[in-house]
Amino acid sequence: MTTHAAAQPPPHSGCSPAGTLSIAISGSGGAGVMTVGELLLDAAARAGLYGRMGRTFGPQIRGGEAAALLRLSSTPIEGVGDAYDLLVALDWGNIDRFADEIPLSPDSQVLFDDKAGEVPPVVVASGANCRGLPLSETARAVRGGRPNLVVLGLLAGALDLPAALVREAVRARFGERSVETALAVLELGLATEPPLSRPLSPSRAAGVRWNVSGNQAAGLGALRGGIRFVAAYPITPATDLLEWLAEELPAADGDLVQAEDELAAVNMCIGASFGGVPSLTATSGPGLALMLEAIGLSVASETPIVVVDVMRGGPSTGIPTKSEQTDLDIAVNGLHGEAPHLVLAPLGVADCLFTTQWSVELAEALQAPAIVLSDQSLAQSRLIVDEPPTRSSPATRRCAESPGADYRRYAITDDGVSPMAIPGTPGGMYVADGLTHDVRGRPSSRSADHRAQLDKRRDKLTGFDFGAAWGEVDGDGAAAVITWGSSTAAVREAVDRLRAAGCAVRCIALRLISPLPIDALRGALAGVERAVVVEHNHSGQLHRLLRANADWPCPLTAWHRPGPLPLRPGELVAALSEALDARPNREETPA
Amino acid sequence: MTTHAAAQPPPHSGCSPAGTLSIAISGSGGAGVMTVGELLLDAAARAGLYGRMGRTFGPQIRGGEAAALLRLSSTPIEGVGDAYDLLVALDWGNIDRFADEIPLSPDSQVLFDDKAGEVPPVVVASGANCRGLPLSETARAVRGGRPNLVVLGLLAGALDLPAALVREAVRARFGERSVETALAVLELGLATEPPLSRPLSPSRAAGVRWNVSGNQAAGLGALRGGIRFVAAYPITPATDLLEWLAEELPAADGDLVQAEDELAAVNMCIGASFGGVPSLTATSGPGLALMLEAIGLSVASETPIVVVDVMRGGPSTGIPTKSEQTDLDIAVNGLHGEAPHLVLAPLGVADCLFTTQWSVELAEALQAPAIVLSDQSLAQSRLIVDEPPTRSSPATRRCAESPGADYRRYAITDDGVSPMAIPGTPGGMYVADGLTHDVRGRPSSRSADHRAQLDKRRDKLTGFDFGAAWGEVDGDGAAAVITWGSSTAAVREAVDRLRAAGCAVRCIALRLISPLPIDALRGALAGVERAVVVEHNHSGQLHRLLRANADWPCPLTAWHRPGPLPLRPGELVAALSEALDARPNREETPA
Amino acid sequence: MSETLTARDYKSDVHPVWCPGCGDFGILNALTKALAARQQPPERVALISGIGCSSRLPAYMTPYGFHGVHGRVLPMATGLAVARPDLTVIAMGGDGDGFSIGGNHFMHACRRNVNMVYLVMDNAVYGMTKGQASPTTQTDWTGSKLTPTGTHMPAFRPLEIALASGCAFVAREFSGNPNGLAQRIVEALDYPGFTFIQVLSPCITYRPEQMGYKKIVHEDFEPTSIRTEAMARLLDDDGMTTGLLFRAPPAPWQGDPAPEAHRAPERALVVGGGA
Amino acid sequence: MSETLTARDYKSDVHPVWCPGCGDFGILNALTKALAARQQPPERVALISGIGCSSRLPAYMTPYGFHGVHGRVLPMATGLAVARPDLTVIAMGGDGDGFSIGGNHFMHACRRNVNMVYLVMDNAVYGMTKGQASPTTQTDWTGSKLTPTGTHMPAFRPLEIALASGCAFVAREFSGNPNGLAQRIVEALDYPGFTFIQVLSPCITYRPEQMGYKKIVHEDFEPTSIRTEAMARLLDDDGMTTGLLFRAPPAPWQGDPAPEAHRAPERALVVGGGA
Ligand SMILES: Cc1ncc(C[n+]2csc(CCOP(=O)(O)OP(=O)(O)O)c2C)c(N)n1
Ligand SMILES: Cc1ncc(C[n+]2csc(CCOP(=O)(O)OP(=O)(O)O)c2C)c(N)n1
Ligand code: SF4
Ligand code: SF4
Ligand SMILES: [Mg+2]
Ligand SMILES: [Mg+2]
């Protein structure tokens, strides 16, 4: 084995905080980097560790360069780290393309197949310690053997994972025909002296753990919330959420229809929901744009639907495979006319379950559309988490059980929610309408009817008691960070570090975006003197939304950065230290 | 003739300020109320008066009740008055339906055909002075004669319009076959002693005057701005703008295509504009919602288009025939991803010309989409105005004249605008793309490319010098009203009254909504201690937009009210007196 | 309601906004008759429409209804019919709604074959927006200010498109013959799957010449179950032939069947720990 | 460029994202050959596409191009071709782009007959989004997780729809025969009006069985100019026949003519005053 001397001092403890380790595995299409990444995550989970895995690909539709991006940990984690402790290159492919995405430092180790040729300049320049290993040579000892399983064995050794659990993971994955070969190669890797040693101590927590992606979690939340009709038009990165539901719905006696386009999908949902069946569609920015007219109909006709928007880089077709929190504006303000509705954002991969389930419940209870702002980084990352608690709060729609001759579908009620007659119910017949209507649903252009229905639709949302789930608040002190959705992971990690460094920082993560929980957020900001709003986009969309809708007890500054690169805790530590220092009333964004 | 004694004291000087007069003419379908309204407006214009006319209809597609709503004046006016000095009822039809829209007071006079039956309770309750006249009986003296022309004669007499000019108006309108009958009936009306006398003294201004609707003015602005391709899908109240352009474009060597839907219309515009031909489409809220995805493409590919949104009551299908300033949110924030673009709003009927023309110029100069927020009250009202000055600032697009091998379509330039190669230009070949791209237009998911293009597209707008046309400011003092679009007319009239009552009020009307002219508006607010934002919608959309995007030198309070009824100066006088009083830092909306 | 239902039981007390003499009145009558003939309780019927004069129809009847957005009547009706197969779903709207902005859904609804009746109330014009050309408008019609020298396009052929898209029940009727139409609607209601009836329905306001339809419609379609025959029949059709053109053996939409065995989706996510 | 242009002059140096072996390479080759055959200067050609694997094509060639949004390629190409009739406009995209989300524009573009070539690169699957059923997918294809028991719908028939919509030039070709395709594209370029070529183009990644196309395509269409004949020819077609099916006498789109006399629009607004 050869060692490339790095231009920088040799590695010591790695780049990650104690107890976590970031590993990237890269290679060309077909090299099997995703397989080894998934197996490692699985084995680590079996061994009692936590972790996450993301994927990145070059632009080729299939067969281009790819990398599995893992982070393993002794304790629960959610987000990505600052840099990679370890990069394993099965070949050098177009590794340049990943330079931004796989940050290396002089503390990083790079292992590569010694048949792969020269270490590329971009890797040399990082100062990482590079070492060639006879990966393909080792694999060749087994007929049909592939180097990726050598890597699995080596990494298992480096992490000190019990070999039996690694074998279990391999057995669970491969079919009969290939499992023996895979195991044989694995053994070779396990038998090799690991090129480094970074054992992580397993958690002693006893509960069940899940290996789950945000899209799976959202699908499960939809099912648990009561969704029984789904209309689907594929779009990255929402497709696998729809595919997951396609598999699970029939057993729950639900239906999925592949629609001809997003206009059809959203209108199918409205139709099914009019029939009393909770309905959902999922899409990404371009599809959401096409759905807006009908979402307005959902508002005006008070027919609940749920639309999951798995955000990707924008605008327009943008960067379909990368994450960005870029659709808050359209989700909140993208409807024509004045059309109050629900917008929520999951705070993490596993929280996609809770937030989607809650969104279904809220949509049903409030007879309004709910838009769920997930994003690619949540949707397509796999996370090892403690099994989330189940909640028994099924969606409930207020239905008119035995409506009489004076049934008024859009009656003005105390809480703005009017009992809805479901087709099939005798006596409840009404015509739902997107035209301005009176309490019976009959078209009206009278000023009083228009005003009454506008007020009602606003007040049923703003007057609703959303309880404690509007957001998550922790810590105290005179400085606060406000964030939402997928940014929460990096913000929390940064805040932890700031706290460890002695700064008291309050962390407020918003799950409910619309209606804005103004009072709750004001309460959470009590005593705060300066707050910074952190988000993963170019223009500070939540920051503008907060400013637009209320006065706050303290000045709000903005820090935001667009995709495609994920927010990392380290950059946030720097940004927050600066933004939260004592200078009052800063208003320009430092981004 | 009979006089119904009103419950209230008899009328004296009427409801309107000196020099103006509001007249409503109502009747069932076929009664010819629009004809007499238009003739009166025409004759008044010929006589040197100014004025406006709006129309209102019941829900019937055709043949239901209708009313012509006029306001005539010695000096230029723009908006509606507070109440009607005069209502002429050709029959009582469903007059109830118009009770809100035709406010009467004890100062009002009501004239009605004495064959029409009892005065309806809603009219009696107004306290107006009601008088039956033998309208149909008079008309019957001429074979085929209709009472509406009797009314024209009576009103001409009441206003002291020169009979010759009224005859001219009638001659200009009727075809050979019917003109003689019409003139004969008119004479009977002219010969009758007018039931009241409210002469208005004509203006002595010498210039040419126009009788123009907002949709016509916008069409003319589009033509003068250089629009030569229009794609059309009909929708109320935008259809007549498209129809006007259909008639005028061929002579200008332009094309209009009726599209199968709004998705097609907007994409046709992008295609034509990619070909170097300035392009426009017009729609209303539901159609705008369908166009958003493609407007995002226009942003990302930097292909200019103009979209005129003639707003109507919302949300959803809403109230198609009534006005409301309800699409500011969607126009500014309705695109997915971060997609900076232009949003402008005409400040009056005639200003539809200037604002549309300027919008074309800005879209072309900045290679970005421009959304023009007109509304039904501007679009479909006819106004008598002094001929607006012509402007010689043709649309100019920065084109690449002789691009070479290193041509970069999306080059980062000082002002963010990159020379565009028009198909046909040798050497300039590039592929326009909605995918995130590099300076050559090639798809890229590199962070640096994404950021550079996001910055560029933002900065070309925010860095542009929009000059003085961003808005109109007049007056001074420590109190200000900020408004936009069609609300400007009522606000100005209210402000005039407040000034007459001794209050110094600054009036700021925004024509440029996005990018928000922050510095200019800050300048206009210098020295202001309290400002109120007035708009014709339910949720205070401009107010929120202003709050979201900047800190202002003074607190901004909000006053807004939805449609379908127009904003009237009187209610604004009351609202503004309250909102602008000395209480500091009010933040709730009184509406 | 155990007594016999009459056509009147399906009529609401809302006064139609339609022009006196509009062909859509005939369709309203036919529909109420058809439902009475089938004795469908109004609460088990859903009338779904788009936007246009024609699409106002649901408000004039007593069943459940949804007056949706322009052009999306078929997706909405599809969602409802898939989610609630127990209901009688009747979709309707204008030629603009169905063939212009909604044309894509028309083709795909024909293919999908979800159980419903679809009535296109075809007046070859956009009535609601005051008289522009629709897809079924003749090339040389110069009555619209938007296309003052004609449409420059051949008229859309709804029956051919329906057949080419795999529609299993294709008919054309005339609103001036409400009994014939009612009878056809009854057949369509009885047919399991997507059924399409183009109803010629004069717009007396913007296409007054259509008052002459009654003289030129002729009831000449001979129903066939062979697609090629039906298509051939259309190739020299004058657009005024009425009757049932095509009726295939029923094969309505069926979604994915429920699996025999299925384990809770949560189980697939479990990894390590606990066990 | 006064020298002779070769196919290579139309190829850019951008490396396609396509999978090795993708049928779309054949279409790229055919298109460059056809343009060379016509000696079209690249700057006078505009390649307009939607979104999908196939729609990436414009970047791989040297003419002007626009990679638009999903499903809207035909409106964009229509706007360009109407506004710039001097350019050669070639529209292209996938079967999902053209027949699913874009199906409405397909029908209306056929009717409108604006001068352009439209190539649908048909692999009967959504390649870009990793293998879902498209309209042209066979009913019993269970290869997609979104429709695991099949599509439950008959496949879409693009040529029938084109004919029924009034398309004047209708052909089917195979990407595995780039010379034949190039020849057909040349004919289409020479034809004034809207021309449609369905190109069977295997997706080797999500429909590997399509590699067998080359064995089953057969060049059997006999061109006709009689619509009824062409339609009849399709009624028992296996979907694998290639060649020119239909070619009507040209009658391309013409918008409203410029009026003989016309007064400035401002004049119509003048009333009173001044004069
Ligand atoms: C998205 C959208 N675009 C346009 C309109 C305007 N609009 C209302 S009805 C209609 C067409 C009506 O024609 P048709 O469907 O034939 O119905 P008809 O009135 O003739 O019965 C149009 C274009 C709308 N309401 N929504
Ligand atoms: C509005 C919108 N919806 C969905 C998508 C996602 N999407 C991208 S390509 C595609 C379909 C691709 O299939 P096809 O058009 O047949 O092209 P192919 O990739 O097979 O060549 C879809 C659904 C999108 N980009 N935009
Ligand atoms: S405009 Fe035509 S379609 Fe509409 S109601 Fe009147 S007659 Fe009927
Ligand atoms: S996925 Fe299929 S269509 Fe797409 S590039 Fe690969 S082979 Fe071609
Ligand atoms: Mg119609
Ligand atoms: Mg395809």
JSON list of C-alpha atoms and ligand atoms in Angstrom, two decimals, chain A residues 233-235 262 286-287 290 312, chain B residues 293, chain D residues 24 51-54 70 94-97 101 123 125-129, ligand 2:
[
{"chain": "A", "resi": 233, "resn": "TYR", "atom": "CA", "xyz": [-47.62, 12.77, -11.96]},
{"chain": "A", "resi": 234, "resn": "PRO", "atom": "CA", "xyz": [-43.94, 11.87, -11.65]},
{"chain": "A", "resi": 235, "resn": "ILE", "atom": "CA", "xyz": [-41.37, 14.55, -10.92]},
{"chain": "A", "resi": 262, "resn": "GLU", "atom": "CA", "xyz": [-50.38, 18.01, -12.63]},
{"chain": "A", "resi": 286, "resn": "PRO", "atom": "CA", "xyz": [-42.79, 23.21, -11.60]},
{"chain": "A", "resi": 287, "resn": "GLY", "atom": "CA", "xyz": [-45.74, 20.95, -10.80]},
{"chain": "A", "resi": 290, "resn": "LEU", "atom": "CA", "xyz": [-49.36, 24.19, -12.43]},
{"chain": "A", "resi": 312, "resn": "ARG", "atom": "CA", "xyz": [-35.54, 21.31, -5.51]},
{"chain": "B", "resi": 293, "resn": "GLU", "atom": "CA", "xyz": [-44.60, 27.90, -14.55]},
{"chain": "D", "resi": 24, "resn": "ASP", "atom": "CA", "xyz": [-32.00, 9.09, -29.03]},
{"chain": "D", "resi": 51, "resn": "ILE", "atom": "CA", "xyz": [-38.33, 18.26, -20.72]},
{"chain": "D", "resi": 52, "resn": "GLY", "atom": "CA", "xyz": [-37.20, 14.65, -20.69]},
{"chain": "D", "resi": 53, "resn": "CYS", "atom": "CA", "xyz": [-34.14, 12.67, -21.78]},
{"chain": "D", "resi": 54, "resn": "SER", "atom": "CA", "xyz": [-35.10, 13.24, -25.40]},
{"chain": "D", "resi": 70, "resn": "HIS", "atom": "CA", "xyz": [-42.35, 19.97, -19.69]},
{"chain": "D", "resi": 94, "resn": "GLY", "atom": "CA", "xyz": [-40.60, 12.58, -25.52]},
{"chain": "D", "resi": 95, "resn": "ASP", "atom": "CA", "xyz": [-43.84, 10.66, -25.56]},
{"chain": "D", "resi": 96, "resn": "GLY", "atom": "CA", "xyz": [-44.59, 11.83, -22.03]},
{"chain": "D", "resi": 97, "resn": "ASP", "atom": "CA", "xyz": [-43.84, 15.40, -22.94]},
{"chain": "D", "resi": 101, "resn": "ILE", "atom": "CA", "xyz": [-48.81, 16.60, -20.28]},
{"chain": "D", "resi": 123, "resn": "ASN", "atom": "CA", "xyz": [-39.75, 5.13, -25.99]},
{"chain": "D", "resi": 125, "resn": "VAL", "atom": "CA", "xyz": [-41.74, 5.36, -20.99]},
{"chain": "D", "resi": 126, "resn": "TYR", "atom": "CA", "xyz": [-40.76, 8.35, -18.88]},
{"chain": "D", "resi": 127, "resn": "GLY", "atom": "CA", "xyz": [-37.00, 7.95, -19.09]},
{"chain": "D", "resi": 128, "resn": "MET", "atom": "CA", "xyz": [-35.92, 11.06, -17.24]},
{"chain": "D", "resi": 129, "resn": "THR", "atom": "CA", "xyz": [-37.95, 10.33, -14.13]},
{"chain": "E", "resi": 2, "resn": "LIG", "atom": "C1", "xyz": [-44.35, 20.28, -14.90]},
{"chain": "E", "resi": 2, "resn": "LIG", "atom": "C2", "xyz": [-43.43, 19.12, -14.80]},
{"chain": "E", "resi": 2, "resn": "LIG", "atom": "N1", "xyz": [-43.92, 17.94, -14.42]},
{"chain": "E", "resi": 2, "resn": "LIG", "atom": "C3", "xyz": [-43.11, 16.87, -14.32]},
{"chain": "E", "resi": 2, "resn": "LIG", "atom": "C4", "xyz": [-41.79, 16.98, -14.59]},
{"chain": "E", "resi": 2, "resn": "LIG", "atom": "C5", "xyz": [-40.90, 15.77, -14.44]},
{"chain": "E", "resi": 2, "resn": "LIG", "atom": "N2", "xyz": [-40.55, 15.17, -15.68]},
{"chain": "E", "resi": 2, "resn": "LIG", "atom": "C6", "xyz": [-39.40, 15.45, -16.30]},
{"chain": "E", "resi": 2, "resn": "LIG", "atom": "S1", "xyz": [-39.21, 14.62, -17.75]},
{"chain": "E", "resi": 2, "resn": "LIG", "atom": "C7", "xyz": [-40.68, 13.81, -17.51]},
{"chain": "E", "resi": 2, "resn": "LIG", "atom": "C8", "xyz": [-41.18, 12.78, -18.49]},
{"chain": "E", "resi": 2, "resn": "LIG", "atom": "C9", "xyz": [-40.16, 12.26, -19.37]},
{"chain": "E", "resi": 2, "resn": "LIG", "atom": "O1", "xyz": [-40.74, 11.37, -20.27]},
{"chain": "E", "resi": 2, "resn": "LIG", "atom": "P1", "xyz": [-40.72, 11.64, -21.82]},
{"chain": "E", "resi": 2, "resn": "LIG", "atom": "O2", "xyz": [-41.31, 12.95, -22.14]},
{"chain": "E", "resi": 2, "resn": "LIG", "atom": "O3", "xyz": [-41.30, 10.45, -22.47]},
{"chain": "E", "resi": 2, "resn": "LIG", "atom": "O4", "xyz": [-39.17, 11.78, -22.16]},
{"chain": "E", "resi": 2, "resn": "LIG", "atom": "P2", "xyz": [-38.03, 10.70, -22.05]},
{"chain": "E", "resi": 2, "resn": "LIG", "atom": "O5", "xyz": [-37.27, 11.02, -20.80]},
{"chain": "E", "resi": 2, "resn": "LIG", "atom": "O6", "xyz": [-38.65, 9.36, -22.03]},
{"chain": "E", "resi": 2, "resn": "LIG", "atom": "O7", "xyz": [-37.21, 10.95, -23.28]},
{"chain": "E", "resi": 2, "resn": "LIG", "atom": "C10", "xyz": [-41.29, 14.21, -16.35]},
{"chain": "E", "resi": 2, "resn": "LIG", "atom": "C11", "xyz": [-42.56, 13.68, -15.89]},
{"chain": "E", "resi": 2, "resn": "LIG", "atom": "C12", "xyz": [-41.31, 18.25, -14.97]},
{"chain": "E", "resi": 2, "resn": "LIG", "atom": "N3", "xyz": [-40.02, 18.47, -15.24]},
{"chain": "E", "resi": 2, "resn": "LIG", "atom": "N4", "xyz": [-42.14, 19.28, -15.06]}
]
